Amino acid sequence: MLNSPDHAKMRRSLGNIFNRSSLAILQPAIEASAKELLDTFTQELGEGPADFCATVAEELPVITIGQWMGLPPSDHGLLRSLTHDQVHTQELFPTPSERALSDAATARLREYFTELIRERRRSPGQDPVSRWLQIWDTLEADRAAADEAVHSLALFMILAALETTSHVLSSSARLLLEHPHHLESLRGHPELIPAAIEEVLRYDPPIHMISRIASEDTELGGVPVREGEMVQLMVGSASHDPSQFVQPHRFDISRRAPHLAFGGGIHYCLGNALARLEATVLVTALLKRPLRLRISAPPQWEQRIAFRRMTALHLALS
Ligand code: HEM
C-alpha cells in the first residue's frame, strides 16, 4: 500500500534479494526439501490416497522462506496457519467473523515479528532480517523507526510468499494430472517445465484480484474513476481474456504467453523468481519419480475471490 518515494525506499533497501546468484545458493536446499517431502508423500501413497496439498504444496514454501529468514522449523506450522487466517482481510467481501479471524492473526504475527526483531538485535546473524536492520539503521535516525520498517518487511514477505507459492505448486500437480499428454511430454522434455509453470500461472493465478486507489480522476477501459475511489483489478479474469489469448480456457503448455500473475509496474512481485524456482524444482523432482498418479477425489477449495487456495488435492497410485 505504498507509493513513491516511500515505496522506492523500501524496495531499494531490500536489494535484489532473489537474483541469479542468491537463487543458486538457495537451490540445493529447495531440492533437498522437495526430495524429502516427496519421499514422505510416496510413503503415504503406499497406504492409499494422500493429500498433495497438506504433505507437499503447503510445506515447501514455508520451509524455503523459513530457512532463508532463519526461522526455527518448529514455528513453520504457526506461520502457515496465521497466514491462512490473515488473508481474509484482503478478500472482496470478508464476513465479520473472517475479519475478526484476520485481525487476531495480524496481532499474533505482529507479536511474532516484534520478538524476532528483538532477538536479531540481540544476536545478529547472516540472515535477511539482520541485514535489513543494518541497512535501516543507516536510513532512519531513530532505532524504533528502523525496527518498524524491518518489521513490516519481514511480515509482508511471509504473507506474500506462502499461500501464493503453495497454490502454484498444487495447481501444477492438478493441471498436469488433468492433462496427461502434457505431463508425459514434460517427462521426456524436462527443459520445458519452466514454460509449463508459466501456463499454470496464467491459467490459474494464485492472486485473482489486485486493489488500487486512484490518485487522480482518470478513465480505465472506458470507465471513469474518480480520485480516491478504489478499483479492483480482476487479473484472474484478464488471464482468460479472449482478446488476449487464443482459446483462453484451454490449458496449453506450449502457449508462451505473457501473463499478469505477478502483477506489473513498480509493485511487480519481488519473489517471482523464487516462486518459479520452487515450482520448477518440485515438478522436476515429481516427474523424475517412477510414480503413476491420478486425482482420486475432486480438489477442495477455500471459498475466496482474491487469493486462491486449494485446501486438498488427494492423489492415488494408478
Ligand atoms: C506464485 C507465487 C507468487 C505470486 C503469484 C505472487 C504475486 C504477486 C503479485 C500479483 C504482486 C503485486 C501486488 C500488487 O501489485 O499490489 C506481488 C507483490 C509482491 N510479492 Fe509476490 N507473489 C508470489 C510469490 C512471492 C514470494 C515467494 C515472495 C517473497 C519471498 C513475494 C514477495 C512479494 C513482494 C515483496 C511484493 C511487493 C512488491 C512491491 O510492492 O514492490 N511474492 N506478488
Coordinates of C-alpha atoms and ligand atoms in Angstrom, one line a residue:
M1 CA 0.0 0.0 0.0
L2 CA 3.0 2.4 -0.5
N3 CA 3.7 4.9 -3.2
S4 CA 7.0 6.5 -4.1
P5 CA 9.1 7.8 -2.5
D6 CA 8.3 5.5 0.5
H7 CA 7.8 2.5 -1.8
A8 CA 11.1 3.1 -3.6
K9 CA 13.0 3.5 -0.3
M10 CA 11.5 0.2 1.0
R11 CA 12.2 -1.7 -2.2
R12 CA 15.7 -0.3 -2.6
S13 CA 16.5 -1.4 1.0
L14 CA 15.8 -5.0 0.1
G15 CA 18.2 -5.0 -2.8
N16 CA 17.9 -7.7 -5.5
I17 CA 17.2 -10.5 -2.9
F18 CA 16.4 -13.2 -5.4
N19 CA 18.9 -12.6 -8.2
R20 CA 20.7 -15.4 -10.1
S21 CA 23.5 -15.9 -7.5
S22 CA 21.3 -15.9 -4.4
L23 CA 18.9 -18.3 -6.1
A24 CA 21.8 -20.6 -6.9
I25 CA 22.7 -20.6 -3.2
L26 CA 19.1 -21.5 -2.2
Q27 CA 18.5 -24.1 -4.9
P28 CA 20.3 -27.1 -3.3
A29 CA 18.3 -26.6 -0.1
I30 CA 15.0 -26.4 -2.1
E31 CA 15.9 -29.5 -4.0
A32 CA 16.7 -31.4 -0.7
S33 CA 13.4 -30.2 0.8
A34 CA 11.4 -31.2 -2.3
K35 CA 13.0 -34.7 -2.2
E36 CA 12.2 -35.2 1.5
L37 CA 8.6 -34.1 1.0
L38 CA 8.1 -36.3 -2.0
D39 CA 9.7 -39.2 -0.1
T40 CA 7.1 -38.8 2.7
F41 CA 4.3 -38.4 0.1
T42 CA 5.4 -41.5 -1.8
Q43 CA 5.3 -43.4 1.5
E44 CA 1.8 -42.1 2.3
L45 CA 0.6 -43.2 -1.2
G46 CA 1.7 -46.8 -0.3
E47 CA -1.2 -46.8 2.2
G48 CA -3.9 -45.2 -0.1
P49 CA -4.8 -41.8 -1.4
A50 CA -2.7 -39.0 0.0
D51 CA -3.2 -35.2 0.1
F52 CA -0.6 -33.4 -2.0
C53 CA -1.6 -30.0 -0.6
A54 CA -1.0 -31.0 3.0
T55 CA 2.2 -33.0 2.6
V56 CA 4.0 -31.2 -0.2
A57 CA 2.5 -27.9 -1.5
E58 CA 1.8 -26.3 1.8
E59 CA 5.2 -27.3 3.2
L60 CA 7.8 -26.4 0.6
P61 CA 7.2 -22.6 0.6
V62 CA 7.2 -22.3 4.4
I63 CA 10.4 -24.5 4.7
T64 CA 12.1 -22.4 2.0
I65 CA 11.2 -19.0 3.4
G66 CA 11.8 -20.2 6.9
Q67 CA 15.3 -21.4 6.1
W68 CA 16.0 -18.2 4.2
M69 CA 14.9 -16.0 7.1
G70 CA 16.5 -18.3 9.7
L71 CA 13.2 -19.1 11.4
P72 CA 13.0 -22.3 13.5
P73 CA 11.2 -25.3 11.8
S74 CA 9.0 -25.6 15.0
D75 CA 7.4 -22.2 14.0
H76 CA 6.5 -23.2 10.5
G77 CA 3.1 -24.6 11.4
L78 CA 2.1 -21.5 13.3
L79 CA 3.2 -19.1 10.5
R80 CA 1.3 -21.2 7.9
S81 CA -1.9 -21.2 9.9
L82 CA -1.7 -17.5 10.7
T83 CA -1.2 -16.6 7.0
H84 CA -4.3 -18.6 6.1
D85 CA -6.3 -16.6 8.6
Q86 CA -4.7 -13.2 7.8
V87 CA -5.5 -13.1 4.1
H88 CA -9.3 -12.9 4.7
T89 CA -8.9 -9.2 5.1
Q90 CA -7.7 -8.9 1.5
E91 CA -10.8 -10.5 0.2
L92 CA -13.5 -8.6 -1.7
F93 CA -16.3 -9.1 0.9
P94 CA -14.9 -10.7 4.1
T95 CA -17.6 -11.6 6.7
P96 CA -17.4 -10.1 10.2
S97 CA -16.1 -13.4 11.6
E98 CA -13.5 -13.6 8.8
R99 CA -12.4 -10.1 9.6
A100 CA -12.1 -11.0 13.3
L101 CA -10.0 -14.1 12.5
S102 CA -7.8 -11.9 10.3
D103 CA -7.4 -9.2 13.0
A104 CA -6.4 -11.9 15.5
A105 CA -3.9 -13.4 13.1
T106 CA -2.4 -10.0 12.3
A107 CA -1.9 -9.2 16.0
R108 CA -0.2 -12.6 16.6
L109 CA 2.0 -12.1 13.5
R110 CA 3.0 -8.6 14.8
E111 CA 4.0 -10.1 18.2
Y112 CA 6.0 -12.9 16.4
F113 CA 7.9 -10.5 14.3
T114 CA 8.4 -8.0 17.1
E115 CA 10.1 -10.8 19.1
L116 CA 12.1 -11.8 16.1
I117 CA 13.5 -8.3 15.6
R118 CA 14.3 -8.1 19.3
E119 CA 16.2 -11.4 19.0
R120 CA 18.1 -10.3 15.8
R121 CA 19.1 -7.1 17.6
R122 CA 20.5 -9.1 20.5
S123 CA 22.4 -11.6 18.3
P124 CA 22.6 -10.5 14.6
G125 CA 23.3 -13.2 12.0
Q126 CA 23.8 -13.5 8.3
D127 CA 20.0 -13.7 7.7
P128 CA 18.0 -11.1 5.7
V129 CA 16.3 -9.7 8.8
S130 CA 19.7 -8.9 10.4
R131 CA 20.9 -7.4 7.1
W132 CA 17.7 -5.2 6.8
L133 CA 18.2 -4.0 10.4
Q134 CA 21.8 -2.9 9.5
I135 CA 20.5 -1.1 6.3
W136 CA 17.6 0.6 8.1
D137 CA 19.8 1.8 10.9
T138 CA 21.6 3.9 8.2
L139 CA 18.3 5.1 6.7
E140 CA 16.5 6.2 9.9
A141 CA 17.8 8.4 12.6
D142 CA 15.6 6.6 15.1
R143 CA 16.1 2.9 16.0
A144 CA 12.4 2.4 16.7
A145 CA 11.6 3.6 13.1
A146 CA 14.2 1.2 11.7
D147 CA 12.7 -1.7 13.7
E148 CA 9.2 -0.7 12.4
A149 CA 10.3 -0.7 8.8
V150 CA 12.0 -4.1 9.1
H151 CA 9.0 -5.5 11.0
S152 CA 6.8 -4.5 8.0
L153 CA 9.2 -6.1 5.5
A154 CA 9.6 -9.4 7.3
L155 CA 5.8 -9.7 8.0
F156 CA 4.9 -8.8 4.4
M157 CA 7.5 -11.3 3.0
I158 CA 5.8 -14.1 4.9
L159 CA 2.3 -13.1 3.8
A160 CA 3.4 -12.6 0.2
A161 CA 5.3 -15.9 -0.1
L162 CA 3.3 -18.7 1.5
E163 CA -0.2 -19.2 0.1
T164 CA 0.7 -17.8 -3.3
T165 CA 3.5 -20.3 -3.9
S166 CA 1.6 -23.2 -2.3
H167 CA -1.1 -22.5 -4.8
V168 CA 1.1 -22.7 -7.8
L169 CA 2.6 -25.9 -6.6
S170 CA -0.8 -27.7 -6.1
S171 CA -2.1 -26.2 -9.3
S172 CA 0.8 -27.5 -11.2
A173 CA 0.2 -31.0 -9.9
R174 CA -3.6 -30.8 -10.6
L175 CA -3.4 -29.3 -14.1
L176 CA -0.6 -31.7 -15.3
L177 CA -2.5 -34.7 -13.9
E178 CA -5.7 -33.4 -15.6
H179 CA -3.8 -33.1 -18.9
P180 CA -1.7 -36.4 -19.1
H181 CA -0.4 -35.7 -22.6
H182 CA 1.3 -32.5 -21.3
L183 CA 2.6 -34.4 -18.3
E184 CA 4.1 -37.2 -20.5
S185 CA 5.7 -34.6 -22.8
L186 CA 7.4 -32.9 -19.8
R187 CA 8.7 -36.3 -18.6
G188 CA 10.5 -36.6 -21.9
H189 CA 11.4 -32.9 -22.1
P190 CA 12.1 -31.5 -18.6
E191 CA 13.6 -28.4 -20.1
L192 CA 10.0 -27.4 -20.9
I193 CA 8.9 -27.4 -17.3
P194 CA 9.6 -23.6 -16.7
A195 CA 7.3 -22.8 -19.7
A196 CA 4.6 -25.2 -18.3
I197 CA 4.8 -23.4 -14.9
E198 CA 4.1 -20.1 -16.8
E199 CA 1.0 -21.6 -18.3
V200 CA -0.1 -22.8 -14.8
L201 CA 0.4 -19.2 -13.6
R202 CA -1.7 -17.8 -16.4
Y203 CA -4.4 -20.5 -16.3
D204 CA -5.0 -20.4 -12.6
P205 CA -3.1 -17.5 -11.0
P206 CA -2.8 -17.5 -7.2
I207 CA -3.9 -13.9 -7.0
H208 CA -7.1 -13.1 -8.9
M209 CA -7.6 -9.5 -7.7
I210 CA -5.3 -6.5 -7.1
S211 CA -6.6 -3.4 -5.4
R212 CA -5.6 0.2 -6.2
I213 CA -6.8 3.7 -5.1
A214 CA -7.0 6.3 -7.8
S215 CA -4.6 9.2 -7.0
E216 CA -6.4 11.4 -9.5
D217 CA -9.6 11.5 -11.7
T218 CA -9.0 9.1 -14.6
E219 CA -10.5 6.7 -17.0
L220 CA -9.8 2.9 -17.2
G221 CA -11.0 0.9 -20.1
G222 CA -13.7 3.5 -20.8
V223 CA -14.9 3.5 -17.1
P224 CA -14.5 6.9 -15.3
V225 CA -12.7 6.6 -12.0
R226 CA -12.7 9.5 -9.5
E227 CA -9.8 10.4 -7.2
G228 CA -9.9 8.4 -4.0
E229 CA -12.0 5.6 -5.5
M230 CA -10.9 2.0 -5.0
V231 CA -10.5 -0.1 -8.1
Q232 CA -10.4 -3.9 -8.0
L233 CA -8.3 -5.2 -10.9
M234 CA -9.6 -8.7 -11.8
V235 CA -6.3 -10.0 -13.0
G236 CA -7.5 -13.6 -12.8
S237 CA -10.2 -12.7 -15.4
A238 CA -7.6 -10.9 -17.5
S239 CA -5.7 -14.1 -17.8
H240 CA -8.7 -15.6 -19.6
D241 CA -9.4 -12.6 -21.8
P242 CA -10.3 -13.9 -25.3
S243 CA -9.0 -10.7 -26.8
Q244 CA -5.5 -11.5 -25.4
F245 CA -5.4 -15.3 -25.5
V246 CA -6.5 -17.8 -28.2
Q247 CA -8.9 -20.3 -26.5
P248 CA -8.1 -18.9 -23.1
H249 CA -9.9 -21.7 -21.2
R250 CA -7.6 -24.3 -22.8
F251 CA -4.6 -25.3 -20.7
D252 CA -1.7 -25.4 -23.2
I253 CA 1.9 -25.5 -22.0
S254 CA 3.2 -24.6 -25.5
R255 CA 1.4 -21.2 -25.3
R256 CA 4.3 -19.0 -24.3
A257 CA 2.0 -16.0 -23.5
P258 CA 2.9 -13.2 -21.1
H259 CA 0.6 -13.1 -18.0
L260 CA -0.2 -10.9 -15.1
A261 CA 0.2 -13.4 -12.3
F262 CA 3.0 -11.4 -10.7
G263 CA 1.3 -8.0 -11.3
G264 CA 3.1 -5.3 -13.1
G265 CA 4.7 -1.9 -12.8
I266 CA 6.6 -0.7 -9.7
H267 CA 4.9 -3.3 -7.5
Y268 CA 5.9 -6.3 -9.7
C269 CA 6.4 -9.3 -7.4
L270 CA 9.7 -9.3 -5.8
G271 CA 9.6 -13.0 -5.1
N272 CA 8.6 -14.2 -8.6
A273 CA 12.0 -15.8 -9.3
L274 CA 11.9 -17.7 -6.0
A275 CA 8.3 -18.9 -6.6
R276 CA 9.2 -20.0 -10.2
L277 CA 12.3 -21.9 -8.9
E278 CA 10.3 -23.7 -6.2
A279 CA 7.7 -24.8 -8.8
T280 CA 10.3 -25.9 -11.3
V281 CA 12.3 -27.8 -8.7
L282 CA 9.2 -29.6 -7.4
V283 CA 7.7 -30.5 -10.8
T284 CA 11.1 -31.7 -12.0
A285 CA 11.5 -33.9 -8.9
L286 CA 8.0 -35.2 -9.1
L287 CA 8.3 -36.2 -12.8
K288 CA 11.6 -37.9 -12.3
R289 CA 9.9 -40.4 -10.0
P290 CA 8.5 -43.6 -11.5
L291 CA 5.2 -42.7 -9.9
R292 CA 2.0 -43.0 -12.0
L293 CA -0.6 -40.8 -10.2
R294 CA -4.2 -40.0 -10.6
I295 CA -6.5 -37.5 -8.9
S296 CA -8.6 -39.6 -6.6
A297 CA -11.2 -37.0 -5.4
P298 CA -12.3 -33.6 -6.6
P299 CA -9.9 -30.9 -5.3
Q300 CA -11.2 -28.8 -2.4
W301 CA -11.1 -25.0 -2.5
E302 CA -11.3 -22.2 0.0
Q303 CA -14.4 -20.0 -0.9
R304 CA -12.4 -16.9 -1.9
I305 CA -12.0 -14.4 -4.8
A306 CA -8.7 -12.6 -4.3
F307 CA -6.3 -15.3 -3.0
R308 CA -6.8 -18.8 -4.5
R309 CA -6.3 -21.6 -2.1
M310 CA -6.7 -25.3 -2.8
T311 CA -7.1 -26.9 0.6
A312 CA -6.9 -30.6 -0.5
L313 CA -5.7 -32.5 -3.6
H314 CA -6.0 -36.2 -3.0
L315 CA -3.8 -38.3 -5.3
A316 CA -3.5 -42.1 -5.6
L317 CA -1.3 -44.5 -7.5
S318 CA -2.9 -45.6 -10.7
Ligands
HEM1 C1 3.5 -17.9 -7.2 C2 3.8 -17.1 -6.2 C3 3.5 -15.7 -6.1 C4 2.6 -14.9 -6.8 C5 1.5 -15.4 -7.8 C6 2.8 -13.5 -6.4 C7 2.1 -12.5 -6.8 C8 2.3 -11.1 -6.5 C9 1.6 -10.0 -7.1 C10 0.4 -10.1 -8.0 C11 2.1 -8.9 -6.6 C12 1.7 -7.4 -6.9 C13 0.7 -6.9 -5.9 C14 0.2 -5.5 -6.3 O1 0.5 -5.0 -7.4 O2 -0.5 -4.9 -5.5 C15 3.2 -9.3 -5.7 C16 4.0 -8.4 -5.0 C17 5.0 -8.8 -4.1 N1 5.4 -10.1 -3.9 FE1 4.7 -11.8 -4.7 N2 3.8 -13.5 -5.5 C18 4.3 -14.8 -5.3 C19 5.4 -15.2 -4.5 C20 6.1 -14.3 -3.8 C21 7.2 -14.7 -2.9 C22 7.8 -16.1 -2.8 C23 7.7 -13.6 -2.3 C24 8.8 -13.4 -1.4 C25 9.6 -14.3 -0.9 C26 6.9 -12.5 -2.8 C27 7.1 -11.2 -2.4 C28 6.4 -10.1 -2.9 C29 6.6 -8.7 -2.5 C30 7.7 -8.2 -1.5 C31 5.7 -7.9 -3.3 C32 5.5 -6.4 -3.2 C33 6.4 -5.7 -4.2 C34 6.2 -4.2 -4.2 O3 5.1 -3.7 -3.8 O4 7.1 -3.6 -4.7 N3 6.0 -12.9 -3.7 N4 3.3 -10.7 -5.7

